[in-house]
mmCIF file of C-alpha atoms and ligand atoms in Angstrom:
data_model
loop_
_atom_site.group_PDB
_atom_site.id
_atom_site.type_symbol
_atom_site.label_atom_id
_atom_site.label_comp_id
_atom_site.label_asym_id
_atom_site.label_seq_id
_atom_site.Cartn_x
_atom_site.Cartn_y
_atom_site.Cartn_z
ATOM 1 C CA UNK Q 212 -41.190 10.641 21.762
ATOM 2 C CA UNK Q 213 -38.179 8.659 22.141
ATOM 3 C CA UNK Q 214 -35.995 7.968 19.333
ATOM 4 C CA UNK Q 215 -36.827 5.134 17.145
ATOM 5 C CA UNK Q 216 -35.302 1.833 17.790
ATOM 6 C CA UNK Q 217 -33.132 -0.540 15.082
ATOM 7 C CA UNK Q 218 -35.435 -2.451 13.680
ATOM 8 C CA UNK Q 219 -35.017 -6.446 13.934
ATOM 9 C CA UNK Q 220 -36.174 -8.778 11.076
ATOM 10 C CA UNK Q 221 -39.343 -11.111 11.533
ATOM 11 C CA UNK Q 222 -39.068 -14.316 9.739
ATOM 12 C CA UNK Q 223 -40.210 -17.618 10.416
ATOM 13 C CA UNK Q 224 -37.860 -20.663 10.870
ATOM 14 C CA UNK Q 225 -38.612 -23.383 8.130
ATOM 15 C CA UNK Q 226 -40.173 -25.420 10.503
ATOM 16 C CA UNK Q 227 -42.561 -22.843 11.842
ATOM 17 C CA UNK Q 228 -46.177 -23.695 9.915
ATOM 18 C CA UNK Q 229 -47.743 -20.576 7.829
ATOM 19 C CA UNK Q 230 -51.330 -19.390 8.722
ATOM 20 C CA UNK Q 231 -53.996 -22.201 7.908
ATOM 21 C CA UNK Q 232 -56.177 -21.138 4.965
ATOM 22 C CA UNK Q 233 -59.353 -19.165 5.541
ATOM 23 C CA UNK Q 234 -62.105 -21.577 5.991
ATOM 24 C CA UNK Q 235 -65.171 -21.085 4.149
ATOM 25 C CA UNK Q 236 -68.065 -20.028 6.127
ATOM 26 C CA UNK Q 237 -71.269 -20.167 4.439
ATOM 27 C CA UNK Q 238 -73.760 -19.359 7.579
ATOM 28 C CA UNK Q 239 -72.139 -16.042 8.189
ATOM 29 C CA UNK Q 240 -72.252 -15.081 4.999
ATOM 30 C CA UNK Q 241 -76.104 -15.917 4.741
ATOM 31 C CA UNK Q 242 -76.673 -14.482 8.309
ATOM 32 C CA UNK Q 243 -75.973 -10.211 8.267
ATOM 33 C CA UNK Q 244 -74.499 -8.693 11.044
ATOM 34 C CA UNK Q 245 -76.599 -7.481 13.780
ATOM 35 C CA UNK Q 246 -75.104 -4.898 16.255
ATOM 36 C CA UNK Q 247 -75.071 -7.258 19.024
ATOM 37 C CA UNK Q 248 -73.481 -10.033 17.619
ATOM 38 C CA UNK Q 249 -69.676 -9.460 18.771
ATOM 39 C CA UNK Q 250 -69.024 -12.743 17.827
ATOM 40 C CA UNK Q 251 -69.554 -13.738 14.825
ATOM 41 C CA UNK Q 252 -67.284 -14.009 11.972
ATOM 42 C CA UNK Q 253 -66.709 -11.750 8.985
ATOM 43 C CA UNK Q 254 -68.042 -13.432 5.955
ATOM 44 C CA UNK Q 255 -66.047 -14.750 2.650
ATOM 45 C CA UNK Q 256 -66.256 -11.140 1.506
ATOM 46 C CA UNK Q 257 -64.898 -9.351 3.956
ATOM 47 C CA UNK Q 258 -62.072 -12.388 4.816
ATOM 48 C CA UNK Q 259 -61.539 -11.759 1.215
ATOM 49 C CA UNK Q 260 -60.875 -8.202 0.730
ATOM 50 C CA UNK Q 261 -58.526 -7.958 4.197
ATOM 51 C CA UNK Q 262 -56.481 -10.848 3.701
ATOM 52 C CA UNK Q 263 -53.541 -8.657 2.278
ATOM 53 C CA UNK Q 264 -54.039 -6.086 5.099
ATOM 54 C CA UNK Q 265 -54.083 -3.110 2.142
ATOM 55 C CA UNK Q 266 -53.857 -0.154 4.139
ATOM 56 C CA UNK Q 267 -57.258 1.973 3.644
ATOM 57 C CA UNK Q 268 -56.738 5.571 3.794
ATOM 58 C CA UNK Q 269 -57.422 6.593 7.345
ATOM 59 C CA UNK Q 270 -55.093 3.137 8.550
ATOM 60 C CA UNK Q 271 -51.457 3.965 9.835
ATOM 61 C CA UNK Q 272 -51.082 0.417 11.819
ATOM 62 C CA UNK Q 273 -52.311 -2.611 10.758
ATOM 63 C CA UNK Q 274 -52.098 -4.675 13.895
ATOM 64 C CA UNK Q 275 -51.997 -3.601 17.292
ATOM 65 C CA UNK Q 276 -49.843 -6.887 19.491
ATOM 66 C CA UNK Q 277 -51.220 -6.261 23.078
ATOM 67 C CA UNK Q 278 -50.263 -8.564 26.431
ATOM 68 C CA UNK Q 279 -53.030 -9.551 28.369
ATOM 69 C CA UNK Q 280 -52.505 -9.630 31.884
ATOM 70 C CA UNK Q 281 -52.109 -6.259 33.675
ATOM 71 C CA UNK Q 282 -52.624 -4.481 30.430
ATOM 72 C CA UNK Q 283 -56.667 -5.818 28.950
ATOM 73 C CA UNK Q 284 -57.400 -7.480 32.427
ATOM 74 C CA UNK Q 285 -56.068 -7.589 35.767
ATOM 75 C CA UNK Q 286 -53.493 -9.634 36.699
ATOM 76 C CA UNK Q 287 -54.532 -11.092 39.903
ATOM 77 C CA UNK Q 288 -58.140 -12.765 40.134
ATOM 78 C CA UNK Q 289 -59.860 -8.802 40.198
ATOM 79 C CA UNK Q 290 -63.045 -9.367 37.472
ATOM 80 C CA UNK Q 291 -62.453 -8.608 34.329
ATOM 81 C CA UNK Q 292 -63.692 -4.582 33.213
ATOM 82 C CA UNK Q 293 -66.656 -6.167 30.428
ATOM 83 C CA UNK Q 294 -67.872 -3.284 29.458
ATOM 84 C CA UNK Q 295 -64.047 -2.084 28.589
ATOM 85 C CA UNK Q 296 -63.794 -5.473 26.576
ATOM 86 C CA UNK Q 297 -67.290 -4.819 24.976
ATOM 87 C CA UNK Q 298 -65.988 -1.924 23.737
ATOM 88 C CA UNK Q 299 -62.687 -3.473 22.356
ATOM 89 C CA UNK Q 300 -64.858 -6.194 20.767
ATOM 90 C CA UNK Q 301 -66.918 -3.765 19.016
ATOM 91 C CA UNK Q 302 -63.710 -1.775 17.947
ATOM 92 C CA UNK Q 303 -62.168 -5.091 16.466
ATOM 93 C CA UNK Q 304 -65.786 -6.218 14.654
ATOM 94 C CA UNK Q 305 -65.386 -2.476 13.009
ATOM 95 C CA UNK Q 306 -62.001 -3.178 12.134
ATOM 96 C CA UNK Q 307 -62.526 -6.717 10.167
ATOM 97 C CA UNK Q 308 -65.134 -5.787 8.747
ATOM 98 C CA UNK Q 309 -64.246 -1.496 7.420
ATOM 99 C CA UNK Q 310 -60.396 -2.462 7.172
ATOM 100 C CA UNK Q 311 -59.452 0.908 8.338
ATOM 101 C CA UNK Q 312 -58.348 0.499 12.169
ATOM 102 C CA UNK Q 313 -56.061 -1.565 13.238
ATOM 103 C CA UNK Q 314 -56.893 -5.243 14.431
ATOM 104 C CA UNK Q 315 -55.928 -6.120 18.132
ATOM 105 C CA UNK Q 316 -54.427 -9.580 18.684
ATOM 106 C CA UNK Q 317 -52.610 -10.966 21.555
ATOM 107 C CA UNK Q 318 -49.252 -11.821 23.035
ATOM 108 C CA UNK Q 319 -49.602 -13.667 26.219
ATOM 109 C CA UNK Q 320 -47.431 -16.170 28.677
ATOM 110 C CA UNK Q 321 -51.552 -17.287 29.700
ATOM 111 C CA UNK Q 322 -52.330 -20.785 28.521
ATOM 112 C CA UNK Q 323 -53.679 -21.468 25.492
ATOM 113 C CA UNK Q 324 -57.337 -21.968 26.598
ATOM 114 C CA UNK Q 325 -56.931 -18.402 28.627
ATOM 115 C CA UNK Q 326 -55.527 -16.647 25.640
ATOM 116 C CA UNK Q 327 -58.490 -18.181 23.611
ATOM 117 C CA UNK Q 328 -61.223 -17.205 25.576
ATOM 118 C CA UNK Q 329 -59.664 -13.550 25.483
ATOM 119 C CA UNK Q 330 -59.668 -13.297 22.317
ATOM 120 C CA UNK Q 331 -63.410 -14.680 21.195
ATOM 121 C CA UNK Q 332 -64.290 -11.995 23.868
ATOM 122 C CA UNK Q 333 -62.215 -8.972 22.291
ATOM 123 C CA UNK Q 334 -63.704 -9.877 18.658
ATOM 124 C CA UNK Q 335 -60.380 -11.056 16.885
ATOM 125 C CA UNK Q 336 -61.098 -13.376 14.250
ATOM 126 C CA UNK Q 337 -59.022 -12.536 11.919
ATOM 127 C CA UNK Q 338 -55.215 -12.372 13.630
ATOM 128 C CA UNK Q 339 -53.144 -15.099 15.526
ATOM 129 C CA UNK Q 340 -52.738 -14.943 18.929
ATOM 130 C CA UNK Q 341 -49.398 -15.763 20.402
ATOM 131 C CA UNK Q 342 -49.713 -18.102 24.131
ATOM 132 C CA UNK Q 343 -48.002 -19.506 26.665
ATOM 133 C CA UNK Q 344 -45.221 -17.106 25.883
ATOM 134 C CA UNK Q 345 -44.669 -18.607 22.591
ATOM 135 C CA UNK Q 346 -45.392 -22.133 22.821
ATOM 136 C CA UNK Q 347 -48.654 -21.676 20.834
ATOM 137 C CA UNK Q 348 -49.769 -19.823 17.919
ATOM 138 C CA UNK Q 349 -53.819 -19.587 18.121
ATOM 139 C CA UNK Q 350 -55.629 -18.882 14.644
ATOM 140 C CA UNK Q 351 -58.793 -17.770 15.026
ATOM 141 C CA UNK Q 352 -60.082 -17.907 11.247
ATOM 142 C CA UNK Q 353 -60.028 -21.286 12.022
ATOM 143 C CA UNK Q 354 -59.891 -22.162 15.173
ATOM 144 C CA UNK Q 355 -56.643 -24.388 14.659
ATOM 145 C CA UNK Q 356 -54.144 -24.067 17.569
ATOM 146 C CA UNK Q 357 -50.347 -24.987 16.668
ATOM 147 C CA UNK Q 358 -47.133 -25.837 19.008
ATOM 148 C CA UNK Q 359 -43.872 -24.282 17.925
ATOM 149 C CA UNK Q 360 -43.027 -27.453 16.399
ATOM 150 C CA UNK Q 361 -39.250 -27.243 17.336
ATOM 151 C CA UNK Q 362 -40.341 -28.266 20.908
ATOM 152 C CA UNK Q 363 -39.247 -31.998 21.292
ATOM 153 C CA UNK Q 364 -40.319 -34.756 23.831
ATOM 154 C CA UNK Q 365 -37.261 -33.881 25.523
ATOM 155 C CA UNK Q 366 -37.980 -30.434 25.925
ATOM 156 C CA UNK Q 367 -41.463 -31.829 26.985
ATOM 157 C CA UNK Q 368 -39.504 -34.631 29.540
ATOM 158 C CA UNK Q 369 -37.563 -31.474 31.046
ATOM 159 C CA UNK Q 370 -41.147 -29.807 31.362
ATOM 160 C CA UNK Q 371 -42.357 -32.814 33.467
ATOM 161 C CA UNK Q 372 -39.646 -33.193 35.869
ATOM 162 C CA UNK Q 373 -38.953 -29.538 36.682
ATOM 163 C CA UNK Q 374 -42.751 -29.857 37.493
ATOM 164 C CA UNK Q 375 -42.228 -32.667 39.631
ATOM 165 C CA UNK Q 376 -39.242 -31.325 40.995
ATOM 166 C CA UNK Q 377 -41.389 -27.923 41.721
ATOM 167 C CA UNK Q 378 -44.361 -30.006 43.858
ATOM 168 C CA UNK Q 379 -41.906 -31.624 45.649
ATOM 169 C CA UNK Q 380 -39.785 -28.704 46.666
ATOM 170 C CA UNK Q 381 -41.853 -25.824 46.021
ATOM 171 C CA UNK Q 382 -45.234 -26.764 47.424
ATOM 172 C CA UNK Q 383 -44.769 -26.914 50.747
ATOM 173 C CA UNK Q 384 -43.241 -23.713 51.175
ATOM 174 C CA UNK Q 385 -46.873 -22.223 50.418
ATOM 175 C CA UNK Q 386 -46.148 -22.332 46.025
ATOM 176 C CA UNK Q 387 -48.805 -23.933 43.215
ATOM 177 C CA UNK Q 388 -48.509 -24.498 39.811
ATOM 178 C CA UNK Q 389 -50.846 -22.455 37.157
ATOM 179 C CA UNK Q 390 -52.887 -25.217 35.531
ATOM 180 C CA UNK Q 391 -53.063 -25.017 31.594
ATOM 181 C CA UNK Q 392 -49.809 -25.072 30.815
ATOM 182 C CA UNK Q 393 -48.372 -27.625 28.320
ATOM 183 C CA UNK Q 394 -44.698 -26.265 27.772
ATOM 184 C CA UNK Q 395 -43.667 -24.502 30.742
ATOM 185 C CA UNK Q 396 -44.688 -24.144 34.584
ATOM 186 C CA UNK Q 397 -45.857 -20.910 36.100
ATOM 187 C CA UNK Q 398 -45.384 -20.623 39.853
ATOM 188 C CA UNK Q 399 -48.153 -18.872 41.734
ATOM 189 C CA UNK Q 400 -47.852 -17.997 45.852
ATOM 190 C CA UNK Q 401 -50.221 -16.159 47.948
ATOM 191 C CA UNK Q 402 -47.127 -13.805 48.628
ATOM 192 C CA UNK Q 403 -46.174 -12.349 45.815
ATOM 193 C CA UNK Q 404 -43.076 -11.111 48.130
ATOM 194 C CA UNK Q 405 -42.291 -14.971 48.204
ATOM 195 C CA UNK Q 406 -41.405 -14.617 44.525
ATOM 196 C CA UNK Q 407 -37.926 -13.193 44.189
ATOM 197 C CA UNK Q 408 -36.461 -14.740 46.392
ATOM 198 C CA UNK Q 409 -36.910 -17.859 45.088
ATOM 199 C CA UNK Q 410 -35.686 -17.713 41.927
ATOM 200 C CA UNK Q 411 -32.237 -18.098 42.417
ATOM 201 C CA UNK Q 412 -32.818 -21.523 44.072
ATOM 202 C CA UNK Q 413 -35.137 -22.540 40.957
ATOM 203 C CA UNK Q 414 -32.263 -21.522 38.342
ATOM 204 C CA UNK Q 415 -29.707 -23.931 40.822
ATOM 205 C CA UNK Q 416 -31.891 -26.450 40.410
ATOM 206 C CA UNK Q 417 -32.832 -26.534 36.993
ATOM 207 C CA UNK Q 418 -29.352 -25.867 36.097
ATOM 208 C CA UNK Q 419 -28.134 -28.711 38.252
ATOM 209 C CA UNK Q 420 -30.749 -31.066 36.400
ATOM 210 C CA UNK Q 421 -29.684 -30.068 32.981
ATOM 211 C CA UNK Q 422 -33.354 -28.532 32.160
ATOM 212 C CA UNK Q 423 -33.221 -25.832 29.506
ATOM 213 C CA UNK Q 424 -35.585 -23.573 31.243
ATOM 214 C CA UNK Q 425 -35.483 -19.788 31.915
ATOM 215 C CA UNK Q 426 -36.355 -17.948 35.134
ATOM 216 C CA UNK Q 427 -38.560 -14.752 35.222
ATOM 217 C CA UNK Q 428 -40.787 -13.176 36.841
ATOM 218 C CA UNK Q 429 -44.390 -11.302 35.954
ATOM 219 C CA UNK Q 430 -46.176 -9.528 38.642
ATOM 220 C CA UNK Q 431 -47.617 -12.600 40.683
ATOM 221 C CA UNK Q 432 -46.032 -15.239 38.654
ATOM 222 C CA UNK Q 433 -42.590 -16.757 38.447
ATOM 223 C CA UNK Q 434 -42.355 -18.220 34.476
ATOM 224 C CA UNK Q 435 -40.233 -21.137 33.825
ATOM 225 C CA UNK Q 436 -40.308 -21.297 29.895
ATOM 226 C CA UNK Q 437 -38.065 -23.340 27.392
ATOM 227 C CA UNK Q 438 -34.837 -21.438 27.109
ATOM 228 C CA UNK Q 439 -35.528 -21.353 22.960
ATOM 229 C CA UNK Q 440 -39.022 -20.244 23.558
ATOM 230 C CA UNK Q 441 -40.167 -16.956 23.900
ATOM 231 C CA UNK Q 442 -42.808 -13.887 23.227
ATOM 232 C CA UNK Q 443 -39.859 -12.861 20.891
ATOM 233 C CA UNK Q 444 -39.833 -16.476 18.737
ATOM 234 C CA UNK Q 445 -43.869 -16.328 19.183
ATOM 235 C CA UNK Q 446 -44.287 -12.691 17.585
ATOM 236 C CA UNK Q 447 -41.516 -13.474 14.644
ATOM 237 C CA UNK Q 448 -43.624 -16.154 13.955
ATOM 238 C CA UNK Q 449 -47.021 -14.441 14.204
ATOM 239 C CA UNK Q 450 -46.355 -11.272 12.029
ATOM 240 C CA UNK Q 451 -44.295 -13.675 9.307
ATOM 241 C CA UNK Q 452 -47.583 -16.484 9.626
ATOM 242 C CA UNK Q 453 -50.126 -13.305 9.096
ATOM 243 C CA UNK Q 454 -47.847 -11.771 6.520
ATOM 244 C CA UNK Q 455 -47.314 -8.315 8.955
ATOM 245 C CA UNK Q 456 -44.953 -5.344 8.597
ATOM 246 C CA UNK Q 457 -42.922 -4.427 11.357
ATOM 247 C CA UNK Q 458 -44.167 -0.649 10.711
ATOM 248 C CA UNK Q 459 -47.115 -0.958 10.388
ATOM 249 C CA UNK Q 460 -47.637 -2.633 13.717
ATOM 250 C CA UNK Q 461 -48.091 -1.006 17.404
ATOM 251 C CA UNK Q 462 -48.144 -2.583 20.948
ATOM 252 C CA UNK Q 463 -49.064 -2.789 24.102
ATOM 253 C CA UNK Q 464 -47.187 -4.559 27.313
ATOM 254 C CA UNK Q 465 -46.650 -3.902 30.908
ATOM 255 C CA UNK Q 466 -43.671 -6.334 31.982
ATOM 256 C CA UNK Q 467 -39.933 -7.373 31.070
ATOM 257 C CA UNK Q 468 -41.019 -9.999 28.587
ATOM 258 C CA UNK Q 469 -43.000 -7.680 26.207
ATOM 259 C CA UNK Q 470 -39.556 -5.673 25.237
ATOM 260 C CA UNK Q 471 -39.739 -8.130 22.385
ATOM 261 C CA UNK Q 472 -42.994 -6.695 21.314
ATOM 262 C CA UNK Q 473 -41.564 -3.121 21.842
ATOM 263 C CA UNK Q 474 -38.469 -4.643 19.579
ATOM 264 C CA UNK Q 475 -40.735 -5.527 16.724
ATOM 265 C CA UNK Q 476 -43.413 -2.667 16.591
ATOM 266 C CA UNK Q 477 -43.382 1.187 15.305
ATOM 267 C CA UNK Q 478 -45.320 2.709 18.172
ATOM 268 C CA UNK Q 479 -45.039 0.778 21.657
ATOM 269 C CA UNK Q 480 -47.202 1.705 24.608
ATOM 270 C CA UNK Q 481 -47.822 0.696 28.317
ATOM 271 C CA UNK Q 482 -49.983 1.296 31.131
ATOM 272 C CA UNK Q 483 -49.638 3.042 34.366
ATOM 273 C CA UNK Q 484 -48.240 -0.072 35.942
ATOM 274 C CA UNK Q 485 -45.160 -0.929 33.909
ATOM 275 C CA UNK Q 486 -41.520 -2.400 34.433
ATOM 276 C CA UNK Q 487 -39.005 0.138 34.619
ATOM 277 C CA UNK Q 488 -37.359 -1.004 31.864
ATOM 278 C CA UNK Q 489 -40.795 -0.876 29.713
ATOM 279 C CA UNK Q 490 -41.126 2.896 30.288
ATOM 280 C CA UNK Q 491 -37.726 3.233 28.825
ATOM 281 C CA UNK Q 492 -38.736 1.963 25.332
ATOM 282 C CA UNK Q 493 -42.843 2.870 25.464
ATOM 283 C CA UNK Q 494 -43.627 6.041 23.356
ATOM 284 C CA UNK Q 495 -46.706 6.425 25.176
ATOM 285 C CA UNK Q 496 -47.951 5.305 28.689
ATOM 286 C CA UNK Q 497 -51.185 5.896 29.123
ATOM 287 C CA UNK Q 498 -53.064 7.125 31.684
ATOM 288 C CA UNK Q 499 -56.006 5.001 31.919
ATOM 289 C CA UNK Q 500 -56.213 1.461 33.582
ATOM 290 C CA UNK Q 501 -57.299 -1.776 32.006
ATOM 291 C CA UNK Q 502 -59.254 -2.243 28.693
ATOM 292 C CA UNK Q 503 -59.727 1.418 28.378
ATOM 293 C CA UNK Q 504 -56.099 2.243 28.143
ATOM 294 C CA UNK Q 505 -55.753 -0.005 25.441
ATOM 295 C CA UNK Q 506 -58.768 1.236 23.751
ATOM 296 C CA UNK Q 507 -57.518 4.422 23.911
ATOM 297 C CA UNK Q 508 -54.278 3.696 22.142
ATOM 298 C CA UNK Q 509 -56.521 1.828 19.558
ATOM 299 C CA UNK Q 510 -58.814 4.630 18.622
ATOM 300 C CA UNK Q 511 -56.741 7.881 19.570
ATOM 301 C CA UNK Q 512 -53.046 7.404 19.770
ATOM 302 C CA UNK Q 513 -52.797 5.136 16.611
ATOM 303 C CA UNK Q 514 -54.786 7.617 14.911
ATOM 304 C CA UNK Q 515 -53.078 10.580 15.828
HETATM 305 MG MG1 MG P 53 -48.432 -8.418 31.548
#
């Protein structure tokens, strides 16, 4: 295993909201549990007795911070593995409810609607999910979704005309612009060899137009997010929101931008399809693909 990492502190800034309060919810608490019902919510109770995360005997992680795409679901447009997610969903309802596994959440540069959707279908209702690569914090307790608030209508301005700027430029050599997103544009093209190459003409360009956006790349998608805004500024604000420790949490990522989840986590891992620089931090890459590898970092490695 490699050797552990400095640590780096979590905290919120002061204008970074605190998790909304647990909402009471009277028709789960009347209505048990059935096995089938992956969806519904823990009741008062059970809200109740997890809401300090006390670690139950058999529990060394609390949380386990996983990306989405290329690590719970493909990437590109391949369908999603259900029965993997089924699984995950079931492992996460067991987890909310016992208070002895740890609780999968999310970290992902998807849009907020994406992000979500994923997690109603993995079972999280308990932990906020970070989206958009930090432009949103998603709370599923309550189903509020908040905006880092220290994005202004400038930053918001600079959004628009980089956008405009992109259509203009970018579309006709083949690129399109992920729909969803409310605080940065993803490129998408066909090609994902088309990628690279353009990024150094993007940077000019937003450099020459004073737009404070950064420039990276994913597997098929070329991020433009605010320079301030990141998966590292969404997670301090998730795990100081939920009131996490650092080590007590694991996680799971596949590309450059989840090396701030590796920064802020005890145990990292990563699938077979990983960033170099990924497999240089990940104590564990697993050997399974999809949903499963992350399942089996849930309910073997985190165990172990
Ligand atoms: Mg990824």
């Amino acid at each position: 295993m490699p050797e552990k990492r400095p640590r780096k502190s979590s905290t919120a800034r002061d204008d970074q909201p605190a998790a909304p309060a647990t909402p009471a919810n009277e028709a789960a608490a009347r209505s048990p549990l059935g096995d089938d019902d992956i969806t519904a919510p823990p009741s008062d109770a059970e809200l109740a007795e997890l809401a300090h995360f006390d670690p139950g005997p058999l529990r060394k992680f609390d949380a386990l911070i996983c990306d989405i795409d290329g690590c719970l679901v493909p990437e590109s447009s391949e369908p999603f593995d259900a029965g993997a997610l089924r699984r995950i969903a079931d492992h996460n309802r067991a987890a909310i409810k016992e208070g002895t596994l740890p609780v999968l959440t999310l970290c992902s540069g998807r849009p907020q609607p994406f992000v979500e959707a994923v997690c109603r279908l993995v079972g999280n209702t308990l932990l906020p999910c970070i989206a958009e690569n930090g432009v949103w914090l998603y709370f599923p307790a309550t189903n509020e979704y908040l905006r880092d608030p220290s994005i202004t209508r400038d930053h918001l301005q600079a959004v628009r005309e980089a956008s405009d700027w992109v259509e203009a430029e970018l579309f006709p050599k083949g690129f399109s612009i992920q729909p969803g997103k409310t605080a940065s544009v993803s490129l998408f093209h066909p090609d994902p060899d088309h990628l690279a190459p353009a990024m150094p003409m993007i940077e000019a360009a937003f450099n020459k137009h004073g737009w404070p956006l950064r420039v990276s790349k994913t597997w098929y998608y070329i991020n433009c997010d605010l320079e301030h805004i990141s998966k590292a500024t969404g997670l301090d604000w998730l795990i100081a929101a939920a009131g996490l420790n650092p080590d007590r949490l694991a996680g799971f990522g596949d590309t450059a931008s989840d090396l701030a989840i590796a920064e802020r986590v005890k145990l990292f891992a990563c699938p077979p399809r990983h960033d170099e620089q990924i497999a240089k931090v990940a104590h564990h890459i697993s050997p399974y693909w999809q949903a499963w590898a992350v399942l089996d970092v849930l309910e073997r490695v985190l165990v172990e």
